[in-house]
Amino acid sequence: MGFYFVAVGSAFGLGNLWRFPFIVSVNGGGAFLFVYIFAALLVGMPLLVGEFMLGKVMGKSSTAALNIRSWRLVSRFAGALCLIVLAYYAVISSWVLHFVMQLSVRSLEFGQIDPKVILEALRQNGLLQVALVSVHLLITTLVVLKGIELGLEKWVSYIMLIFVVLLIFLLVHTLSLPSAGAALRYLFYPDFTKLGWPSLMHALGHVFFTLSLGFGTMVTFGSYLRQEELLPMAAFRVTLLDLLVSIAAGLLVFPVLLGDPNVQAGPEILFQSMPVLFQQTRHGSLFGIAFFLCAYLGALAASIGLFETIVSNQMDQLGISRTRACWRGFLVGLGLAIVPSIVSLEFRWQQWRGQDVLRTIDDILVNWLLPLSVLAFCLHIAYCLPKSSQQKEFSYEPSALTLFGHWRFALRLLVPALILIALGLQIWGCL
Ligand code: TRP
């Protein structure tokens, strides 16, 4: 259980709840979902098997895994990416935290909740933004420092259970809205004319982000796997669960988007649409607080996964103690998080190729840097691990031999080719 716990815990998070509806909405709906599901199964799953395998082979954290110079470069790059994503993630987590607090206060006052006003209040107040980011990073640091002793993992499983029940309840509600039919058509009817040049990369980038691929995290967690565990099965379960939660988030958000002209596609879609939904529900403010609280705990679990990767890499690379690595991580993370907070404030209305600053940062991280890191991981696993140890770790069952052949083909040819094609299309679209 321990393994599924950390692997699913770091896959599930704001990537599913916040980023998935946002990225589907800017790529036009159904056709994108279609491409995304293919990308998750054909590219994400084999890569997940590969990262788990690498961790299992070496039984140590990602930096110690392959002792060649090019690998050291890759894991440095992945480590830097972890830090930057931690900072960016902290900003969005702070929005969620802000919503939990605002919804709690306003429900006590029985006041009207206008999601736009709540979010604007935060995005115009740099000091508040930085304060919330600091609180979030501090909680993350303390949990990584002390959490294992306190047995916090046990609580996360209860929270996940509550969240699933909450999600099902809310789904019943949104699917009975008048715009539900249009939302289902929007989400599941593929209209391929809506896809653009960068859509393939957007789908792949989001698969990498949501499955935490290319960060070294899943390599570390692979080393927790028991010897007799079947890698393809483990990867399939994690991918499927992640996909289901993302689609559930889409089903929650899109009926509201299509039914309310005030809600716009883009990074703020989750924050704009969910409060609208809660206003139409009985005891909605309670559900609202519960939803954003669960979302925050999911964001916290993912931040812990990122932070743990950074800390264990630093301990390996620099030979420093856990405590020191934690506080260093905290300070650097905070320093980096101030940048997106201030930038998204100061250059709020600045546009770059039709996107605001926050979306530009997101785009550079997820659609340009992350694919490069994933490509490097993929090539190392496919070409630097000896075939015999790949086969040994893949599965002990003789019947899995054909599957092993397919996996090897995917990692050696299909996945690198698709990433390069997607990058090519994206560059073409920029010209
Ligand atoms: N997968 C997480 C999500 O969907 C975000 C994430 C990206 C992450 N990289 C990570 C979490 C590394 C833990 C570790 O929200």
Short mmCIF file of C-alpha atoms in Angstrom, two decimals, residues 31-381:
data_model
loop_
_atom_site.label_atom_id
_atom_site.label_comp_id
_atom_site.label_asym_id
_atom_site.label_seq_id
_atom_site.Cartn_x
_atom_site.Cartn_y
_atom_site.Cartn_z
CA ALA A 31 -10.78 16.35 -29.67
CA PHE A 32 -8.14 17.38 -27.17
CA LEU A 33 -9.46 14.92 -24.58
CA PHE A 34 -9.21 12.21 -27.20
CA VAL A 35 -5.56 13.05 -27.92
CA TYR A 36 -4.88 13.34 -24.21
CA ILE A 37 -6.20 9.84 -23.42
CA PHE A 38 -4.03 8.39 -26.18
CA ALA A 39 -1.04 10.31 -24.90
CA ALA A 40 -1.59 9.05 -21.36
CA LEU A 41 -1.83 5.42 -22.41
CA LEU A 42 0.75 5.32 -25.21
CA VAL A 43 3.35 7.70 -23.81
CA GLY A 44 2.66 8.30 -20.12
CA MET A 45 2.20 4.69 -19.07
CA PRO A 46 5.36 3.25 -20.70
CA LEU A 47 7.37 6.14 -19.27
CA LEU A 48 5.94 5.49 -15.83
CA VAL A 49 6.99 1.83 -16.12
CA GLY A 50 10.45 3.06 -17.15
CA GLU A 51 10.86 5.44 -14.23
CA PHE A 52 9.68 2.85 -11.71
CA MET A 53 12.07 0.37 -13.30
CA LEU A 54 15.02 2.70 -13.02
CA GLY A 55 14.26 3.23 -9.35
CA LYS A 56 13.91 -0.48 -8.76
CA VAL A 57 17.16 -1.32 -10.54
CA MET A 58 19.19 1.08 -8.52
CA GLY A 59 17.17 1.00 -5.31
CA LYS A 60 18.27 4.50 -4.53
CA SER A 61 17.20 8.05 -5.29
CA SER A 62 17.36 9.30 -8.86
CA THR A 63 20.79 10.91 -8.71
CA ALA A 64 22.58 7.75 -7.72
CA ALA A 65 20.76 5.66 -10.30
CA LEU A 66 23.03 5.79 -13.33
CA ASN A 67 26.65 6.50 -12.84
CA ILE A 68 27.47 8.25 -16.08
CA ARG A 69 28.17 11.89 -16.69
CA SER A 70 25.26 12.59 -19.02
CA TRP A 71 22.89 11.15 -16.43
CA ARG A 72 24.24 13.42 -13.75
CA LEU A 73 23.48 16.36 -16.02
CA VAL A 74 19.92 15.12 -16.57
CA SER A 75 19.23 14.67 -12.89
CA ARG A 76 20.58 18.15 -12.14
CA PHE A 77 18.22 19.55 -14.75
CA ALA A 78 15.32 17.54 -13.29
CA GLY A 79 16.24 18.78 -9.81
CA ALA A 80 16.17 22.40 -10.98
CA LEU A 81 12.81 21.76 -12.65
CA CYS A 82 11.47 20.36 -9.36
CA LEU A 83 12.40 23.58 -7.59
CA ILE A 84 10.85 25.83 -10.21
CA VAL A 85 7.68 23.76 -10.37
CA LEU A 86 7.51 23.75 -6.55
CA ALA A 87 7.56 27.55 -6.59
CA TYR A 88 4.96 27.82 -9.35
CA TYR A 89 2.81 25.20 -7.66
CA ALA A 90 3.04 27.13 -4.39
CA VAL A 91 1.47 30.16 -6.07
CA ILE A 92 -1.57 28.19 -7.27
CA SER A 93 -1.78 26.37 -3.92
CA SER A 94 -1.91 29.76 -2.25
CA TRP A 95 -4.95 30.64 -4.39
CA VAL A 96 -6.66 27.50 -3.10
CA LEU A 97 -5.73 28.38 0.47
CA HIS A 98 -7.11 31.88 -0.06
CA PHE A 99 -10.40 30.39 -1.29
CA VAL A 100 -10.68 28.11 1.75
CA MET A 101 -10.27 31.10 4.03
CA GLN A 102 -12.52 33.45 2.08
CA LEU A 103 -15.31 30.91 1.74
CA SER A 104 -15.12 30.15 5.46
CA VAL A 105 -15.28 33.82 6.45
CA ARG A 106 -18.03 34.70 4.00
CA SER A 107 -20.18 31.74 4.94
CA LEU A 108 -20.06 32.92 8.57
CA GLU A 109 -21.23 36.35 7.42
CA PHE A 110 -23.80 34.80 5.05
CA GLY A 111 -22.41 37.17 2.43
CA GLN A 112 -22.68 36.82 -1.34
CA ILE A 113 -19.74 35.02 -2.88
CA ASP A 114 -18.40 36.45 -6.10
CA PRO A 115 -15.47 34.26 -7.19
CA LYS A 116 -14.07 36.96 -9.47
CA VAL A 117 -13.89 39.45 -6.63
CA ILE A 118 -12.23 36.89 -4.33
CA LEU A 119 -9.54 36.01 -6.85
CA GLU A 120 -8.99 39.62 -7.89
CA ALA A 121 -8.51 40.59 -4.25
CA LEU A 122 -5.61 38.16 -4.08
CA ARG A 123 -4.12 38.91 -7.46
CA GLN A 124 -3.96 42.61 -6.68
CA ASN A 125 -2.42 42.20 -3.26
CA GLY A 126 1.21 41.14 -3.63
CA LEU A 127 1.88 41.05 0.09
CA LEU A 128 -1.02 38.70 0.77
CA GLN A 129 0.09 36.49 -2.10
CA VAL A 130 3.65 36.25 -0.79
CA ALA A 131 2.39 35.64 2.77
CA LEU A 132 0.17 32.75 1.66
CA VAL A 133 2.95 31.26 -0.46
CA SER A 134 5.25 31.38 2.58
CA VAL A 135 2.66 29.66 4.76
CA HIS A 136 2.22 26.94 2.16
CA LEU A 137 5.96 26.35 1.77
CA LEU A 138 6.43 26.37 5.53
CA ILE A 139 3.75 23.70 6.03
CA THR A 140 5.33 21.61 3.26
CA THR A 141 8.78 21.92 4.82
CA LEU A 142 7.56 21.01 8.29
CA VAL A 143 5.69 17.96 7.02
CA VAL A 144 8.74 16.71 5.12
CA LEU A 145 10.88 17.37 8.17
CA LYS A 146 8.59 15.89 10.82
CA GLY A 147 5.65 14.26 9.04
CA ILE A 148 6.89 10.70 8.96
CA GLU A 149 7.31 10.71 12.75
CA LEU A 150 3.76 11.96 13.21
CA GLY A 151 2.27 9.25 10.97
CA LEU A 152 0.59 11.78 8.68
CA GLU A 153 0.33 9.34 5.76
CA LYS A 154 -2.51 7.54 7.51
CA TRP A 155 -4.61 10.69 7.51
CA VAL A 156 -4.16 11.32 3.83
CA SER A 157 -5.97 8.07 2.98
CA TYR A 158 -9.03 9.14 4.97
CA ILE A 159 -8.99 12.52 3.29
CA MET A 160 -8.77 10.93 -0.15
CA LEU A 161 -11.80 8.81 0.67
CA ILE A 162 -13.80 11.84 1.78
CA PHE A 163 -12.75 13.60 -1.40
CA VAL A 164 -13.97 10.78 -3.65
CA VAL A 165 -17.39 10.80 -1.92
CA LEU A 166 -17.56 14.58 -2.24
CA LEU A 167 -16.61 14.41 -5.91
CA ILE A 168 -19.36 11.87 -6.66
CA PHE A 169 -21.94 13.97 -4.85
CA LEU A 170 -20.95 17.12 -6.74
CA LEU A 171 -20.93 15.25 -10.04
CA VAL A 172 -24.54 14.19 -9.54
CA HIS A 173 -25.34 17.83 -8.98
CA THR A 174 -23.54 19.37 -11.97
CA LEU A 175 -24.74 16.66 -14.30
CA SER A 176 -28.30 17.66 -13.52
CA LEU A 177 -27.72 21.29 -14.56
CA PRO A 178 -29.47 22.34 -17.81
CA SER A 179 -26.11 22.85 -19.53
CA ALA A 180 -24.92 19.31 -18.70
CA GLY A 181 -25.86 17.92 -22.13
CA ALA A 182 -23.87 20.63 -23.91
CA ALA A 183 -20.95 19.99 -21.54
CA LEU A 184 -20.94 16.27 -22.27
CA ARG A 185 -20.95 16.99 -25.99
CA TYR A 186 -18.18 19.56 -25.55
CA LEU A 187 -16.05 17.11 -23.59
CA PHE A 188 -16.67 13.86 -25.43
CA TYR A 189 -17.54 14.77 -29.01
CA PRO A 190 -14.24 15.13 -30.86
CA ASP A 191 -14.20 18.07 -33.25
CA PHE A 192 -10.70 17.83 -34.67
CA THR A 193 -10.89 21.21 -36.40
CA LYS A 194 -10.49 22.80 -32.97
CA LEU A 195 -6.98 21.42 -32.50
CA GLY A 196 -4.05 23.73 -33.12
CA TRP A 197 -0.36 23.15 -33.86
CA PRO A 198 0.70 23.02 -30.22
CA SER A 199 -2.20 20.80 -29.09
CA LEU A 200 -0.21 17.55 -29.23
CA MET A 201 2.52 19.07 -27.07
CA HIS A 202 -0.09 20.47 -24.68
CA ALA A 203 -1.51 16.96 -24.28
CA LEU A 204 1.91 15.36 -23.77
CA GLY A 205 3.10 18.13 -21.45
CA HIS A 206 0.06 17.73 -19.28
CA VAL A 207 0.50 13.95 -19.16
CA PHE A 208 4.08 14.47 -17.94
CA PHE A 209 3.02 17.06 -15.41
CA THR A 210 0.10 15.15 -13.97
CA LEU A 211 1.95 11.81 -13.77
CA SER A 212 4.99 13.65 -12.30
CA LEU A 213 7.24 12.32 -15.09
CA GLY A 214 10.64 13.83 -15.81
CA PHE A 215 11.20 15.05 -12.26
CA GLY A 216 12.90 11.99 -10.79
CA THR A 217 10.07 11.61 -8.28
CA MET A 218 8.70 8.40 -9.73
CA VAL A 219 12.24 7.00 -9.91
CA THR A 220 12.61 7.52 -6.18
CA PHE A 221 9.22 5.97 -5.53
CA GLY A 222 10.01 3.02 -7.80
CA SER A 223 12.71 2.07 -5.35
CA TYR A 224 9.99 1.55 -2.71
CA LEU A 225 8.31 -1.11 -4.86
CA ARG A 226 8.47 -4.68 -3.64
CA GLN A 227 10.41 -7.10 -5.81
CA GLU A 228 7.36 -9.18 -6.77
CA GLU A 229 5.25 -6.18 -7.80
CA LEU A 230 4.30 -6.11 -11.50
CA LEU A 231 5.49 -2.82 -12.98
CA PRO A 232 3.01 -2.66 -15.89
CA MET A 233 0.12 -3.25 -13.50
CA ALA A 234 1.35 -0.59 -11.07
CA ALA A 235 1.77 1.95 -13.88
CA PHE A 236 -1.63 1.08 -15.36
CA ARG A 237 -3.39 1.60 -12.04
CA VAL A 238 -1.73 4.94 -11.36
CA THR A 239 -2.43 6.21 -14.91
CA LEU A 240 -6.06 5.10 -14.90
CA LEU A 241 -6.82 6.56 -11.49
CA ASP A 242 -5.22 9.83 -12.48
CA LEU A 243 -7.20 9.94 -15.73
CA LEU A 244 -10.49 9.27 -13.95
CA VAL A 245 -9.96 12.06 -11.42
CA SER A 246 -9.08 14.50 -14.23
CA ILE A 247 -12.18 13.61 -16.24
CA ALA A 248 -14.30 13.98 -13.10
CA ALA A 249 -12.85 17.46 -12.60
CA GLY A 250 -13.70 18.29 -16.22
CA LEU A 251 -17.26 17.07 -15.74
CA LEU A 252 -17.59 19.29 -12.68
CA VAL A 253 -16.33 22.43 -14.35
CA PHE A 254 -17.67 22.37 -17.91
CA PRO A 255 -21.42 22.41 -17.21
CA VAL A 256 -20.81 25.64 -15.27
CA LEU A 257 -18.55 27.11 -17.97
CA LEU A 258 -21.15 26.51 -20.66
CA GLY A 259 -24.08 27.62 -18.52
CA ASP A 260 -22.66 30.87 -17.17
CA PRO A 261 -21.29 33.58 -19.50
CA ASN A 262 -19.26 35.10 -16.66
CA VAL A 263 -16.98 32.07 -16.43
CA GLN A 264 -14.12 32.17 -18.92
CA ALA A 265 -11.78 29.51 -20.25
CA GLY A 266 -8.23 29.76 -18.90
CA PRO A 267 -6.19 29.36 -15.74
CA GLU A 268 -8.91 30.73 -13.50
CA ILE A 269 -11.63 28.39 -14.70
CA LEU A 270 -11.71 26.14 -11.60
CA PHE A 271 -11.78 29.10 -9.25
CA GLN A 272 -14.51 30.86 -11.19
CA SER A 273 -16.77 27.91 -11.81
CA MET A 274 -16.82 25.97 -8.55
CA PRO A 275 -18.22 28.79 -6.38
CA VAL A 276 -20.99 29.32 -8.96
CA LEU A 277 -21.88 25.67 -8.55
CA PHE A 278 -21.91 25.89 -4.77
CA GLN A 279 -24.22 28.87 -4.88
CA GLN A 280 -26.81 26.74 -6.60
CA THR A 281 -26.48 23.84 -4.17
CA ARG A 282 -28.19 23.52 -0.81
CA HIS A 283 -25.63 23.93 1.98
CA GLY A 284 -23.35 25.00 -0.85
CA SER A 285 -20.99 27.01 1.29
CA LEU A 286 -20.19 23.91 3.36
CA PHE A 287 -19.53 21.92 0.21
CA GLY A 288 -17.43 24.77 -1.11
CA ILE A 289 -15.23 24.82 1.97
CA ALA A 290 -14.94 21.02 1.94
CA PHE A 291 -14.06 20.98 -1.78
CA PHE A 292 -11.35 23.62 -1.59
CA LEU A 293 -9.99 22.11 1.61
CA CYS A 294 -9.64 18.71 -0.06
CA ALA A 295 -8.11 20.42 -3.11
CA TYR A 296 -5.64 22.14 -0.81
CA LEU A 297 -4.69 18.88 0.87
CA GLY A 298 -4.16 17.34 -2.58
CA ALA A 299 -1.94 20.29 -3.50
CA LEU A 300 -0.06 19.84 -0.25
CA ALA A 301 0.50 16.13 -0.90
CA ALA A 302 1.92 16.95 -4.35
CA SER A 303 4.11 19.72 -2.93
CA ILE A 304 5.41 17.24 -0.38
CA GLY A 305 6.30 14.83 -3.20
CA LEU A 306 8.18 17.59 -5.04
CA PHE A 307 9.92 18.77 -1.90
CA GLU A 308 10.90 15.24 -0.87
CA THR A 309 12.53 14.74 -4.28
CA ILE A 310 14.49 17.99 -3.90
CA VAL A 311 15.59 17.11 -0.35
CA SER A 312 16.69 13.57 -1.12
CA ASN A 313 18.61 14.76 -4.21
CA GLN A 314 20.41 17.40 -2.18
CA MET A 315 21.28 14.93 0.56
CA ASP A 316 22.78 12.62 -2.07
CA GLN A 317 24.58 15.27 -4.08
CA LEU A 318 25.92 17.48 -1.33
CA GLY A 319 26.08 15.00 1.53
CA ILE A 320 24.20 17.35 3.87
CA SER A 321 21.76 16.44 6.64
CA ARG A 322 18.02 16.20 6.12
CA THR A 323 17.32 19.23 8.28
CA ARG A 324 19.77 21.39 6.35
CA ALA A 325 18.49 20.19 3.02
CA CYS A 326 14.92 21.02 4.11
CA TRP A 327 15.67 24.58 5.15
CA ARG A 328 17.79 25.23 2.08
CA GLY A 329 14.92 23.95 -0.05
CA PHE A 330 12.50 26.19 1.81
CA LEU A 331 14.58 29.33 1.30
CA VAL A 332 15.30 28.71 -2.37
CA GLY A 333 11.66 27.73 -3.00
CA LEU A 334 10.43 30.88 -1.33
CA GLY A 335 12.88 33.05 -3.25
CA LEU A 336 11.69 31.50 -6.51
CA ALA A 337 8.00 31.71 -5.61
CA ILE A 338 8.20 35.43 -5.02
CA VAL A 339 9.07 35.87 -8.69
CA PRO A 340 5.82 34.46 -10.17
CA SER A 341 3.81 36.16 -7.41
CA ILE A 342 5.23 39.59 -8.15
CA VAL A 343 5.47 39.08 -11.89
CA SER A 344 1.85 37.99 -12.15
CA LEU A 345 0.98 41.10 -10.19
CA GLU A 346 3.15 43.74 -11.83
CA PHE A 347 2.75 42.53 -15.37
CA ARG A 348 -0.81 41.42 -14.87
CA TRP A 349 -2.19 42.88 -18.09
CA GLN A 350 0.90 42.34 -20.16
CA GLN A 351 0.31 39.94 -23.00
CA TRP A 352 2.84 37.81 -24.80
CA ARG A 353 1.62 36.03 -27.91
CA GLY A 354 -1.92 36.47 -26.64
CA GLN A 355 -1.20 34.90 -23.24
CA ASP A 356 -0.85 36.58 -19.86
CA VAL A 357 2.33 36.19 -17.80
CA LEU A 358 1.13 33.30 -15.68
CA ARG A 359 0.17 31.29 -18.74
CA THR A 360 3.50 32.10 -20.35
CA ILE A 361 5.39 30.76 -17.30
CA ASP A 362 3.19 27.66 -17.31
CA ASP A 363 3.75 27.21 -21.04
CA ILE A 364 7.56 27.45 -20.81
CA LEU A 365 7.71 25.04 -17.89
CA VAL A 366 5.27 22.37 -19.00
CA ASN A 367 5.42 22.52 -22.79
CA TRP A 368 9.10 23.28 -23.36
CA LEU A 369 11.35 22.39 -20.41
CA LEU A 370 9.51 19.36 -19.03
CA PRO A 371 9.39 17.47 -22.38
CA LEU A 372 13.16 17.89 -22.71
CA SER A 373 13.69 16.40 -19.28
CA VAL A 374 11.29 13.54 -20.03
CA LEU A 375 13.05 12.87 -23.35
CA ALA A 376 16.38 12.61 -21.55
CA PHE A 377 14.94 10.23 -18.94
CA CYS A 378 13.36 8.14 -21.67
CA LEU A 379 16.58 7.79 -23.68
CA HIS A 380 18.62 6.90 -20.60
CA ILE A 381 16.18 4.22 -19.49
#
